[in-house]
Amino acid sequence: LLMAWALADAHWLVIVAAAYLVGAFASHALFVLIHDASHNLILHGTFANRLMGILCNVGQGFPSAMSFRTYHLLHHWHLDEYDYDADLAYRWEARLVGASPVRKALWLLVFAGIEVIRPLRIRGQFADPWLLVNVVAIAATDYLIWLWCGFGGLAYVLLSTFVGIGLHPLGARWIQEHYTFVPGQETYSYYGILNRFSFNIGYHNEHHDLVRVPWVYLPKVKALAPEFYEPLFAHRSLTHVLLRWIFDPNLDLFARITRDRSRSRTEVRGAEVTLEELPAAV
């Protein structure tokens, strides 16, 4: 918000550069705190963590915390199930993007908008009064940001959020977490320096294994159980993930392990893995 105030009358190129080089890191860090609040890992109780999520949205300019909470918890409960996991692409979305480097780059550029429409696919839409509270609160704070920081300041806040989950090394986290880089491995951690700016969100295998462990202790999980995590493929650079995603023709939106409860528990790009084979696959 201080940056938004400082950029109130800045040239639009300065605002774009500041959003990409500074604001994206702050907004992404707030998004990670929203993630931990969704698991009730920051404060005591659901009520306090909901308020924390909305507070984080103030610095992002977009009311996403309450909807993210709902669909992210579904993601954990129904990991990689098409009808319930909004982290999976629409089938038409995956076909449209394909393996084209240009289309993959454009897809990641507008990923913030895609995240808004993905939940429409999920079975059983959820009406939650907290969604309205979230929208009203952020509409009010956006008005205050505009009032005190002008259009330039509000643009910086919103653009930082757009960039932080888009065509940026931090945006590559959406590829890092569950896209298949090694056959049979469903979830991937990242152990690079950007964890220092994003509350250890890269420890993704550790998080999925032990969702009640807050960000500050996730490195200890890895240290305590190296026999589980050291053998797994892990990413060291999100910039490398970003470039590989764009230019590797073998990576597309279908490069995910998916589950079908009515058939096998796991399906890898159309090739079923039986229950007997599941331990080796995981």
Coordinates of C-alpha atoms in Angstrom, one line a residue:
L1 CA 0.0 0.0 0.0
L2 CA 3.0 2.3 0.6
M3 CA 4.2 1.5 -2.9
A4 CA 0.7 2.3 -4.2
W5 CA 0.8 5.7 -2.5
A6 CA 4.3 6.4 -3.9
L7 CA 3.1 5.4 -7.4
A8 CA -0.1 7.5 -7.4
D9 CA 1.1 9.9 -10.2
A10 CA 3.7 7.6 -11.8
H11 CA 4.0 6.9 -15.5
W12 CA 2.2 3.7 -16.5
L13 CA 5.5 2.0 -17.5
V14 CA 6.9 2.7 -14.1
I15 CA 3.7 1.1 -12.6
V16 CA 4.0 -2.0 -14.7
A17 CA 7.7 -2.4 -13.9
A18 CA 7.1 -1.9 -10.2
A19 CA 4.3 -4.5 -10.2
Y20 CA 6.4 -7.1 -12.0
L21 CA 9.6 -6.5 -10.0
V22 CA 8.2 -5.7 -6.5
G23 CA 4.5 -6.0 -6.2
A24 CA 4.2 -9.5 -7.6
F25 CA 6.4 -10.8 -4.7
A26 CA 4.3 -9.0 -2.1
S27 CA 1.0 -10.1 -3.6
H28 CA 2.1 -13.7 -4.1
A29 CA 3.3 -13.7 -0.4
L30 CA -0.2 -12.5 0.6
F31 CA -1.7 -15.3 -1.5
V32 CA 0.4 -17.9 0.4
L33 CA -0.9 -16.5 3.7
I34 CA -4.4 -16.8 2.4
H35 CA -3.6 -20.4 1.6
D36 CA -2.4 -21.1 5.2
A37 CA -5.4 -19.2 6.6
S38 CA -7.6 -21.5 4.5
H39 CA -6.2 -24.4 6.5
N40 CA -6.7 -22.5 9.8
L41 CA -2.9 -22.4 10.3
I42 CA -2.3 -18.7 11.1
L43 CA -4.6 -17.9 14.0
H44 CA -6.8 -20.0 16.3
G45 CA -10.2 -20.8 14.9
T46 CA -12.0 -20.6 11.6
F47 CA -13.5 -17.1 12.2
A48 CA -10.1 -15.5 12.9
N49 CA -8.5 -17.2 9.9
R50 CA -11.3 -16.1 7.6
L51 CA -10.7 -12.5 8.7
M52 CA -7.0 -13.0 8.1
G53 CA -7.7 -14.1 4.5
I54 CA -9.8 -11.1 3.8
L55 CA -7.1 -8.8 5.4
C56 CA -4.6 -10.3 2.9
N57 CA -7.0 -9.5 0.1
V58 CA -6.8 -5.8 1.0
G59 CA -3.2 -5.8 -0.4
Q60 CA -4.3 -7.6 -3.5
G61 CA -7.3 -5.6 -4.5
F62 CA -9.4 -8.7 -5.4
P63 CA -11.8 -10.6 -3.2
S64 CA -10.5 -14.2 -3.6
A65 CA -9.9 -15.5 -0.1
M66 CA -13.2 -17.0 0.7
S67 CA -13.8 -18.7 -2.7
F68 CA -10.2 -19.9 -2.6
R69 CA -10.7 -21.4 0.8
T70 CA -13.7 -23.5 -0.4
Y71 CA -12.2 -24.8 -3.6
H72 CA -8.7 -25.3 -2.2
L73 CA -10.0 -27.5 0.6
L74 CA -11.9 -29.5 -2.1
H75 CA -8.6 -29.7 -4.0
H76 CA -7.1 -31.6 -1.1
W77 CA -10.1 -33.8 -0.5
H78 CA -10.5 -34.6 -4.2
L79 CA -7.0 -34.2 -5.5
D80 CA -6.9 -34.4 -9.3
E81 CA -10.6 -35.4 -9.7
Y82 CA -12.0 -33.5 -12.7
D83 CA -15.5 -32.9 -11.2
Y84 CA -14.2 -31.5 -7.9
D85 CA -10.7 -30.2 -8.3
A86 CA -10.6 -26.6 -9.8
D87 CA -6.8 -26.9 -10.1
L88 CA -7.4 -29.1 -13.1
A89 CA -8.0 -27.4 -16.5
Y90 CA -11.2 -27.7 -18.4
R91 CA -10.8 -30.3 -21.2
W92 CA -11.7 -27.7 -23.8
E93 CA -9.1 -25.3 -22.1
A94 CA -6.4 -28.0 -22.4
R95 CA -7.2 -28.7 -26.1
L96 CA -7.3 -25.0 -26.9
V97 CA -3.9 -24.3 -25.4
G98 CA -2.2 -27.4 -26.7
A99 CA 1.6 -27.6 -26.9
S100 CA 2.1 -24.2 -28.6
P101 CA 4.7 -22.0 -26.8
V102 CA 2.7 -18.9 -27.6
R103 CA -0.6 -20.2 -26.4
K104 CA 1.0 -21.6 -23.2
A105 CA 2.6 -18.3 -22.5
L106 CA -0.7 -16.4 -23.1
W107 CA -2.6 -19.0 -21.0
L108 CA -0.3 -18.3 -18.0
L109 CA -0.4 -14.5 -18.7
V110 CA -4.2 -14.6 -18.1
F111 CA -4.3 -17.3 -15.5
A112 CA -5.8 -14.9 -12.9
G113 CA -9.0 -14.8 -15.1
I114 CA -8.9 -18.5 -15.7
E115 CA -8.9 -19.1 -11.9
V116 CA -12.1 -17.1 -11.7
I117 CA -14.1 -19.4 -14.1
R118 CA -12.6 -22.8 -13.2
P119 CA -14.9 -23.3 -10.1
L120 CA -18.0 -23.1 -12.4
R121 CA -17.1 -26.6 -13.5
I122 CA -17.2 -28.0 -9.9
R123 CA -20.2 -30.2 -9.0
G124 CA -22.4 -28.6 -6.3
Q125 CA -21.8 -24.8 -6.2
F126 CA -21.4 -23.3 -2.8
A127 CA -23.3 -20.4 -1.4
D128 CA -21.4 -18.9 1.5
P129 CA -22.3 -15.6 3.3
W130 CA -18.5 -15.0 3.7
L131 CA -18.2 -14.6 0.0
L132 CA -20.4 -11.5 0.2
V133 CA -18.5 -10.2 3.2
N134 CA -15.3 -10.7 1.2
V135 CA -16.6 -8.8 -1.8
V136 CA -18.0 -5.9 0.2
A137 CA -14.8 -5.5 2.3
I138 CA -12.5 -5.4 -0.7
A139 CA -14.8 -3.2 -2.8
A140 CA -14.6 -0.7 0.2
T141 CA -10.8 -0.9 0.6
D142 CA -10.3 -0.6 -3.2
Y143 CA -12.3 2.6 -3.0
L144 CA -10.1 3.9 -0.2
I145 CA -7.0 2.9 -2.2
W146 CA -8.3 4.8 -5.2
L147 CA -9.3 7.8 -2.9
W148 CA -5.8 8.0 -1.3
C149 CA -3.5 6.6 -4.0
G150 CA -5.4 7.5 -7.2
F151 CA -5.8 5.3 -10.3
G152 CA -2.1 4.7 -10.5
G153 CA -1.9 3.3 -7.0
L154 CA -5.0 1.1 -7.4
A155 CA -3.6 -0.1 -10.8
Y156 CA -0.4 -1.1 -9.1
V157 CA -2.1 -3.2 -6.5
L158 CA -4.4 -5.0 -9.0
L159 CA -1.6 -5.4 -11.6
S160 CA 0.7 -6.9 -8.9
T161 CA -1.9 -9.6 -8.2
F162 CA -2.4 -10.2 -11.9
V163 CA 1.3 -10.6 -12.5
G164 CA 2.1 -12.6 -9.4
I165 CA 0.0 -15.5 -10.5
G166 CA 0.7 -15.1 -14.2
L167 CA 3.6 -14.9 -16.6
H168 CA 6.2 -14.6 -13.9
P169 CA 8.6 -17.0 -12.2
L170 CA 6.2 -16.9 -9.2
G171 CA 3.3 -17.8 -11.5
A172 CA 5.3 -21.0 -12.5
R173 CA 4.3 -22.4 -9.1
W174 CA 1.0 -23.5 -10.6
I175 CA 3.0 -25.6 -13.0
Q176 CA 5.5 -26.8 -10.4
E177 CA 3.0 -28.2 -8.0
H178 CA 1.2 -30.9 -9.9
Y179 CA 2.2 -31.0 -13.6
T180 CA 3.9 -34.3 -14.5
F181 CA 7.7 -33.9 -14.9
V182 CA 8.5 -37.5 -13.9
P183 CA 6.1 -40.3 -14.8
G184 CA 4.2 -41.5 -11.8
Q185 CA 4.9 -38.6 -9.5
E186 CA 1.8 -36.6 -8.8
T187 CA 3.0 -33.7 -6.6
Y188 CA 6.3 -31.8 -6.7
S189 CA 8.2 -29.6 -4.3
Y190 CA 10.3 -26.6 -5.0
Y191 CA 13.4 -25.9 -2.8
G192 CA 14.8 -22.7 -4.3
I193 CA 15.4 -19.2 -2.9
L194 CA 12.0 -17.9 -3.7
N195 CA 10.6 -19.8 -0.7
R196 CA 12.2 -17.1 1.4
F197 CA 9.8 -14.6 -0.2
S198 CA 6.7 -16.8 -0.2
F199 CA 6.5 -18.5 3.2
N200 CA 7.9 -21.9 2.1
I201 CA 5.0 -22.6 -0.3
G202 CA 7.4 -24.6 -2.4
Y203 CA 7.4 -27.5 0.1
H204 CA 4.3 -28.9 -1.6
N205 CA 4.8 -32.6 -1.1
E206 CA 5.3 -32.0 2.6
H207 CA 2.2 -29.8 2.7
H208 CA 0.0 -32.4 1.0
D209 CA 1.3 -35.1 3.3
L210 CA 0.7 -33.1 6.5
V211 CA -1.8 -30.3 5.8
R212 CA -2.0 -29.3 9.5
V213 CA 1.7 -28.2 9.5
P214 CA 2.0 -24.5 9.0
W215 CA 4.5 -23.0 6.6
V216 CA 7.2 -22.2 9.2
Y217 CA 7.7 -25.9 10.0
L218 CA 7.6 -27.4 6.5
P219 CA 11.4 -27.5 6.1
K220 CA 11.5 -29.4 9.4
V221 CA 9.2 -32.1 7.9
K222 CA 11.6 -32.6 5.1
A223 CA 14.6 -32.7 7.5
L224 CA 12.9 -35.2 9.8
A225 CA 11.9 -37.6 7.0
P226 CA 14.6 -37.4 4.2
E227 CA 13.9 -41.0 3.3
F228 CA 10.5 -39.9 2.0
Y229 CA 11.4 -36.7 0.2
E230 CA 15.0 -36.9 -1.0
P231 CA 14.2 -39.7 -3.6
L232 CA 11.5 -37.6 -5.2
F233 CA 12.1 -35.2 -8.1
A234 CA 12.0 -31.6 -6.9
H235 CA 12.4 -28.3 -8.7
R236 CA 15.3 -25.9 -7.8
S237 CA 14.4 -23.0 -10.1
L238 CA 10.9 -21.6 -10.9
T239 CA 12.4 -19.6 -13.8
H240 CA 13.5 -23.0 -15.2
V241 CA 10.0 -24.3 -14.7
L242 CA 8.5 -21.3 -16.5
L243 CA 10.8 -21.7 -19.5
R244 CA 10.4 -25.4 -19.7
W245 CA 6.6 -25.1 -19.5
I246 CA 6.6 -22.7 -22.4
F247 CA 9.0 -24.5 -24.7
D248 CA 8.8 -28.2 -23.9
P249 CA 6.4 -29.8 -26.3
N250 CA 5.8 -32.7 -23.9
L251 CA 4.3 -30.4 -21.3
D252 CA 0.7 -29.2 -21.7
L253 CA -2.5 -29.0 -19.6
F254 CA -3.1 -32.7 -20.0
A255 CA 0.3 -33.5 -18.3
R256 CA -1.4 -34.3 -15.0
I257 CA -2.2 -37.5 -13.1
T258 CA -5.9 -37.6 -12.8
R259 CA -8.3 -39.7 -10.7
D260 CA -11.6 -41.3 -11.5
R261 CA -13.4 -42.7 -8.4
S262 CA -15.7 -44.8 -10.6
R263 CA -12.8 -46.6 -12.2
S264 CA -9.2 -46.7 -11.1
R265 CA -8.0 -44.4 -8.3
T266 CA -5.3 -43.0 -10.6
E267 CA -5.0 -42.4 -14.3
V268 CA -1.9 -41.1 -16.0
R269 CA -2.6 -39.4 -19.3
G270 CA -5.1 -42.2 -20.2
A271 CA -3.0 -45.1 -18.9
E272 CA -4.7 -46.6 -15.8
V273 CA -2.6 -47.5 -12.8
T274 CA -4.1 -50.4 -10.8
L275 CA -4.4 -50.4 -7.0
E276 CA -1.6 -53.0 -6.9
E277 CA 0.7 -50.6 -8.9
L278 CA -0.4 -47.5 -6.9
P279 CA 2.3 -47.6 -4.2
A280 CA 5.1 -47.6 -6.8
A281 CA 3.3 -44.9 -8.9
V282 CA 3.0 -42.6 -5.9

